[in-house]
Short mmCIF file of C-alpha atoms in Angstrom, two decimals:
data_model
loop_
_atom_site.label_atom_id
_atom_site.label_comp_id
_atom_site.label_asym_id
_atom_site.label_seq_id
_atom_site.Cartn_x
_atom_site.Cartn_y
_atom_site.Cartn_z
CA SER P 15 -31.43 37.41 137.51
CA GLN P 16 -29.88 33.55 137.92
CA THR P 17 -30.35 30.98 134.49
CA ILE P 18 -29.34 27.03 134.41
CA HIS P 19 -28.55 25.95 130.82
CA GLN P 20 -29.09 22.17 129.82
CA TRP P 21 -27.73 20.65 126.91
CA PRO P 22 -27.95 18.87 124.84
CA ALA P 23 -31.99 19.07 124.35
CA THR P 24 -32.35 15.60 123.36
CA LEU P 25 -29.60 12.38 122.80
CA VAL P 26 -30.18 9.17 121.04
CA GLN P 27 -27.47 6.97 121.90
CA PRO P 28 -26.60 3.12 121.27
CA VAL P 29 -26.00 0.70 123.65
CA GLY P 30 -22.33 0.87 125.07
CA SER P 31 -21.45 4.13 124.36
CA PRO P 32 -20.20 7.47 126.65
CA LEU P 33 -22.45 9.95 127.29
CA SER P 34 -21.44 12.98 129.21
CA LEU P 35 -24.21 15.74 129.87
CA GLU P 36 -23.30 19.42 130.75
CA CYS P 37 -25.23 21.84 133.04
CA THR P 38 -23.93 25.10 133.92
CA VAL P 39 -25.59 28.30 136.49
CA GLU P 40 -25.03 31.80 135.41
CA GLY P 41 -26.22 34.82 138.00
CA THR P 42 -24.89 32.65 141.13
CA SER P 43 -22.05 31.54 143.46
CA ASN P 44 -20.73 28.36 145.03
CA PRO P 45 -24.64 26.58 144.62
CA ASN P 46 -25.20 22.87 145.39
CA LEU P 47 -26.44 21.18 141.89
CA TYR P 48 -28.34 18.44 141.52
CA TRP P 49 -28.47 15.77 139.03
CA TYR P 50 -32.34 13.94 138.94
CA ARG P 51 -33.51 11.14 136.75
CA GLN P 52 -37.43 11.33 135.77
CA ALA P 53 -38.22 7.85 133.73
CA ALA P 54 -41.26 8.24 131.57
CA GLY P 55 -44.75 9.01 133.43
CA ARG P 56 -42.41 8.85 137.04
CA GLY P 57 -40.92 11.20 139.26
CA LEU P 58 -37.80 12.81 140.02
CA GLN P 59 -35.24 10.31 141.36
CA LEU P 60 -32.14 12.52 143.13
CA LEU P 61 -28.96 10.93 141.06
CA PHE P 62 -26.06 13.57 142.67
CA TYR P 63 -25.68 16.20 144.75
CA SER P 64 -22.08 18.38 145.09
CA VAL P 65 -22.38 21.34 147.66
CA GLY P 66 -18.81 22.66 146.06
CA ILE P 67 -15.86 21.99 143.10
CA GLY P 68 -14.71 18.09 143.55
CA GLN P 69 -17.34 17.10 146.56
CA ILE P 70 -19.90 14.73 144.88
CA SER P 71 -22.68 12.41 146.55
CA SER P 72 -23.75 9.94 145.26
CA GLU P 73 -27.50 8.69 146.03
CA VAL P 74 -28.00 5.47 144.31
CA PRO P 75 -25.43 3.06 142.70
CA GLN P 76 -25.30 2.92 138.91
CA ASN P 77 -23.99 3.46 135.75
CA LEU P 78 -23.23 7.03 135.59
CA SER P 79 -21.01 9.37 137.45
CA ALA P 80 -21.10 13.31 138.13
CA SER P 81 -17.77 15.84 138.35
CA ARG P 82 -18.43 19.61 138.75
CA PRO P 83 -14.52 20.43 137.32
CA GLN P 84 -15.97 24.64 137.87
CA ASP P 85 -18.11 26.36 141.10
CA ARG P 86 -20.75 26.38 138.23
CA GLN P 87 -20.32 23.36 135.92
CA PHE P 88 -22.38 20.02 136.76
CA ILE P 89 -21.54 17.29 134.70
CA LEU P 90 -23.03 14.34 134.38
CA SER P 91 -21.23 10.54 132.35
CA SER P 92 -20.67 7.39 131.65
CA LYS P 93 -18.16 4.85 129.92
CA LYS P 94 -20.92 2.58 128.58
CA LEU P 95 -24.48 3.48 128.25
CA LEU P 96 -27.40 0.69 129.70
CA LEU P 97 -30.78 0.69 127.95
CA SER P 98 -32.07 1.61 131.27
CA ASP P 99 -30.30 4.36 131.64
CA SER P 100 -32.65 5.94 128.94
CA GLY P 101 -34.93 8.66 131.14
CA PHE P 102 -35.26 12.41 131.21
CA TYR P 103 -32.38 13.73 132.69
CA LEU P 104 -32.60 17.20 134.91
CA CYS P 105 -30.16 20.03 136.36
CA ALA P 106 -30.82 21.75 139.61
CA TRP P 107 -29.42 24.57 141.04
CA ARG P 108 -30.15 25.65 145.14
CA GLY P 109 -28.53 28.95 145.74
CA ARG P 110 -26.84 29.86 148.87
CA GLY P 111 -28.89 33.02 148.97
CA SER P 112 -32.02 31.53 147.75
CA GLY P 113 -32.55 29.83 150.81
CA GLU P 114 -34.40 26.62 150.36
CA LYS P 115 -35.54 27.47 146.57
CA LEU P 116 -34.60 24.61 144.44
CA PHE P 117 -34.45 25.42 140.52
CA PHE P 118 -34.38 22.85 137.12
CA GLY P 119 -33.13 23.25 133.58
CA SER P 120 -34.73 22.68 130.26
CA GLY P 121 -33.88 18.99 130.27
CA THR P 122 -32.35 16.32 128.55
CA GLN P 123 -34.07 13.93 126.86
CA LEU P 124 -31.89 10.99 126.46
CA SER P 125 -32.18 7.51 124.47
CA VAL P 126 -30.57 4.17 124.43
CA LEU P 127 -31.12 1.77 121.69
CA GLY S 11 -35.09 9.21 155.41
CA GLU S 12 -37.97 10.98 154.38
CA ASN S 13 -41.16 9.89 152.51
CA VAL S 14 -43.41 11.85 150.58
CA GLU S 15 -46.69 10.58 149.47
CA GLN S 16 -48.76 11.92 147.21
CA HIS S 17 -52.62 11.40 145.99
CA PRO S 18 -54.12 11.48 143.82
CA SER S 19 -51.85 10.44 140.93
CA THR S 20 -53.41 11.50 137.89
CA LEU S 21 -57.31 13.80 138.71
CA SER S 22 -58.97 15.41 135.85
CA VAL S 23 -61.55 18.46 136.28
CA GLN S 24 -63.78 20.40 134.34
CA GLU S 25 -62.52 23.90 133.44
CA GLY S 26 -63.39 26.29 136.03
CA ASP S 27 -63.94 23.92 138.52
CA SER S 28 -61.07 24.12 141.61
CA ALA S 29 -58.32 21.00 141.70
CA VAL S 30 -57.09 19.70 145.12
CA ILE S 31 -53.37 17.67 145.47
CA LYS S 32 -52.43 16.31 149.17
CA CYS S 33 -49.51 15.26 150.11
CA THR S 34 -48.24 13.72 153.26
CA TYR S 35 -44.39 13.48 154.74
CA SER S 36 -42.98 11.36 157.55
CA ASP S 37 -40.17 13.55 158.90
CA SER S 38 -41.18 16.09 161.61
CA ALA S 39 -38.64 17.65 161.04
CA SER S 40 -38.81 19.09 157.67
CA ASN S 41 -39.80 23.27 157.24
CA TYR S 42 -40.07 23.71 154.12
CA PHE S 43 -42.56 22.23 150.91
CA PRO S 44 -43.15 23.65 147.53
CA TRP S 45 -44.47 22.28 144.96
CA TYR S 46 -43.96 22.14 140.76
CA LYS S 47 -45.56 22.08 138.11
CA GLN S 48 -44.16 20.52 135.22
CA GLU S 49 -44.83 20.82 131.56
CA LEU S 50 -44.96 17.69 129.18
CA GLY S 51 -40.84 18.12 127.95
CA LYS S 52 -40.00 20.38 130.37
CA GLY S 53 -38.47 20.75 133.29
CA PRO S 54 -40.23 21.58 136.80
CA GLN S 55 -41.32 24.61 137.29
CA LEU S 56 -41.56 25.63 140.81
CA ILE S 57 -44.98 27.18 141.44
CA ILE S 58 -45.63 27.97 145.44
CA ASP S 59 -44.15 27.29 148.03
CA ILE S 60 -44.82 27.09 152.40
CA ARG S 61 -42.54 26.77 155.16
CA SER S 62 -43.45 25.18 158.04
CA ASN S 63 -44.18 28.63 159.98
CA VAL S 64 -47.13 29.25 158.42
CA GLY S 65 -50.46 27.95 157.73
CA GLU S 66 -51.48 29.35 154.09
CA LYS S 67 -49.85 30.71 151.46
CA LYS S 68 -51.80 32.08 148.21
CA ASP S 69 -50.74 33.40 145.15
CA GLN S 70 -53.57 34.41 142.41
CA ARG S 71 -55.58 31.28 142.01
CA ILE S 72 -53.00 28.67 143.68
CA ALA S 73 -52.84 28.21 147.45
CA VAL S 74 -51.38 26.08 149.95
CA THR S 75 -51.93 24.74 152.66
CA LEU S 76 -50.24 22.80 155.52
CA ASN S 77 -50.92 20.93 159.07
CA LYS S 78 -48.24 20.10 161.18
CA THR S 79 -49.73 17.77 162.98
CA ALA S 80 -51.13 16.21 160.57
CA LYS S 81 -47.65 16.37 158.64
CA HIS S 82 -50.04 16.97 155.49
CA PHE S 83 -49.76 19.58 152.60
CA SER S 84 -52.49 20.45 150.04
CA LEU S 85 -52.07 22.50 146.49
CA HIS S 86 -55.16 23.53 145.71
CA ILE S 87 -56.54 25.61 142.22
CA THR S 88 -58.72 27.53 142.20
CA GLU S 89 -60.70 28.80 138.65
CA THR S 90 -58.85 25.64 136.79
CA GLN S 91 -58.00 26.81 133.04
CA PRO S 92 -57.15 24.38 130.11
CA GLU S 93 -52.99 26.09 131.19
CA ASP S 94 -52.96 24.05 134.45
CA SER S 95 -52.66 21.07 132.45
CA ALA S 96 -49.80 19.10 133.33
CA VAL S 97 -48.03 17.37 136.13
CA TYR S 98 -47.70 18.09 139.19
CA PHE S 99 -44.85 16.91 141.83
CA CYS S 100 -45.06 18.30 145.87
CA ALA S 101 -41.74 17.85 147.93
CA ALA S 102 -40.29 18.41 151.55
CA TYR S 103 -36.98 18.28 152.91
CA LEU S 104 -35.08 15.65 154.25
CA ASN S 105 -32.25 17.88 155.25
CA ASP S 106 -30.05 20.72 154.23
CA TYR S 107 -29.01 19.46 151.04
CA LYS S 108 -32.19 16.76 149.58
CA LEU S 109 -35.46 17.68 148.16
CA SER S 110 -37.76 14.58 148.39
CA PHE S 111 -40.54 14.48 146.42
CA GLY S 112 -44.46 13.28 145.61
CA ALA S 113 -44.49 10.50 143.05
CA GLY S 114 -46.73 12.77 140.76
CA THR S 115 -49.95 13.70 139.75
CA THR S 116 -51.72 14.39 136.76
CA VAL S 117 -53.98 17.12 136.43
CA THR S 118 -56.11 16.93 133.25
CA VAL S 119 -58.75 20.35 132.96
CA ARG S 120 -61.68 20.18 130.48
CA ALA S 121 -62.64 22.42 128.75
#
């Protein structure tokens, strides 16, 4: 069966520090991968998606970047965090064989202080 | 692009009663409509979905209805229980890669 791993679960970072969040998917190959952000009490904002290794599409201009160095690995990064980067970050995947179904990871709660 | 509106934003129901959440979408080409349940501090979980060639789908106490002509779809939870308390999101497929989500409904089931 397919599983998605996202870490860390919580993170507290000072303003101006770098960020690296990692997500990996198991049990499937060539998935579509996504990064979403959720502000407190708000909806889901799509940040990036990737349809293959090295292929990244950005949905909103921001202080963040994404990379996909391997087929089942998706990384969200920042060189210098801003206060406004605080939020709940969710990785998600959609497999080729699962049709349209989108599955989320457990999320990372990021607090920038 | 696709725009999904979800109502109400909050819903409080007595245990045992039914809960209904409604969503509308703008792109008539959308053909897949999932619903997610998110508990506090966790990622959203897919609970039910429906495709555009089906008008209704049911899974135990949960059902979803779709009206393509009116471009709206609804989630129905019957015989609500305390564990149904969560935030629920509807979504519509914008294209092959992206879902467009509603703003969410916070459901509280009162014991």
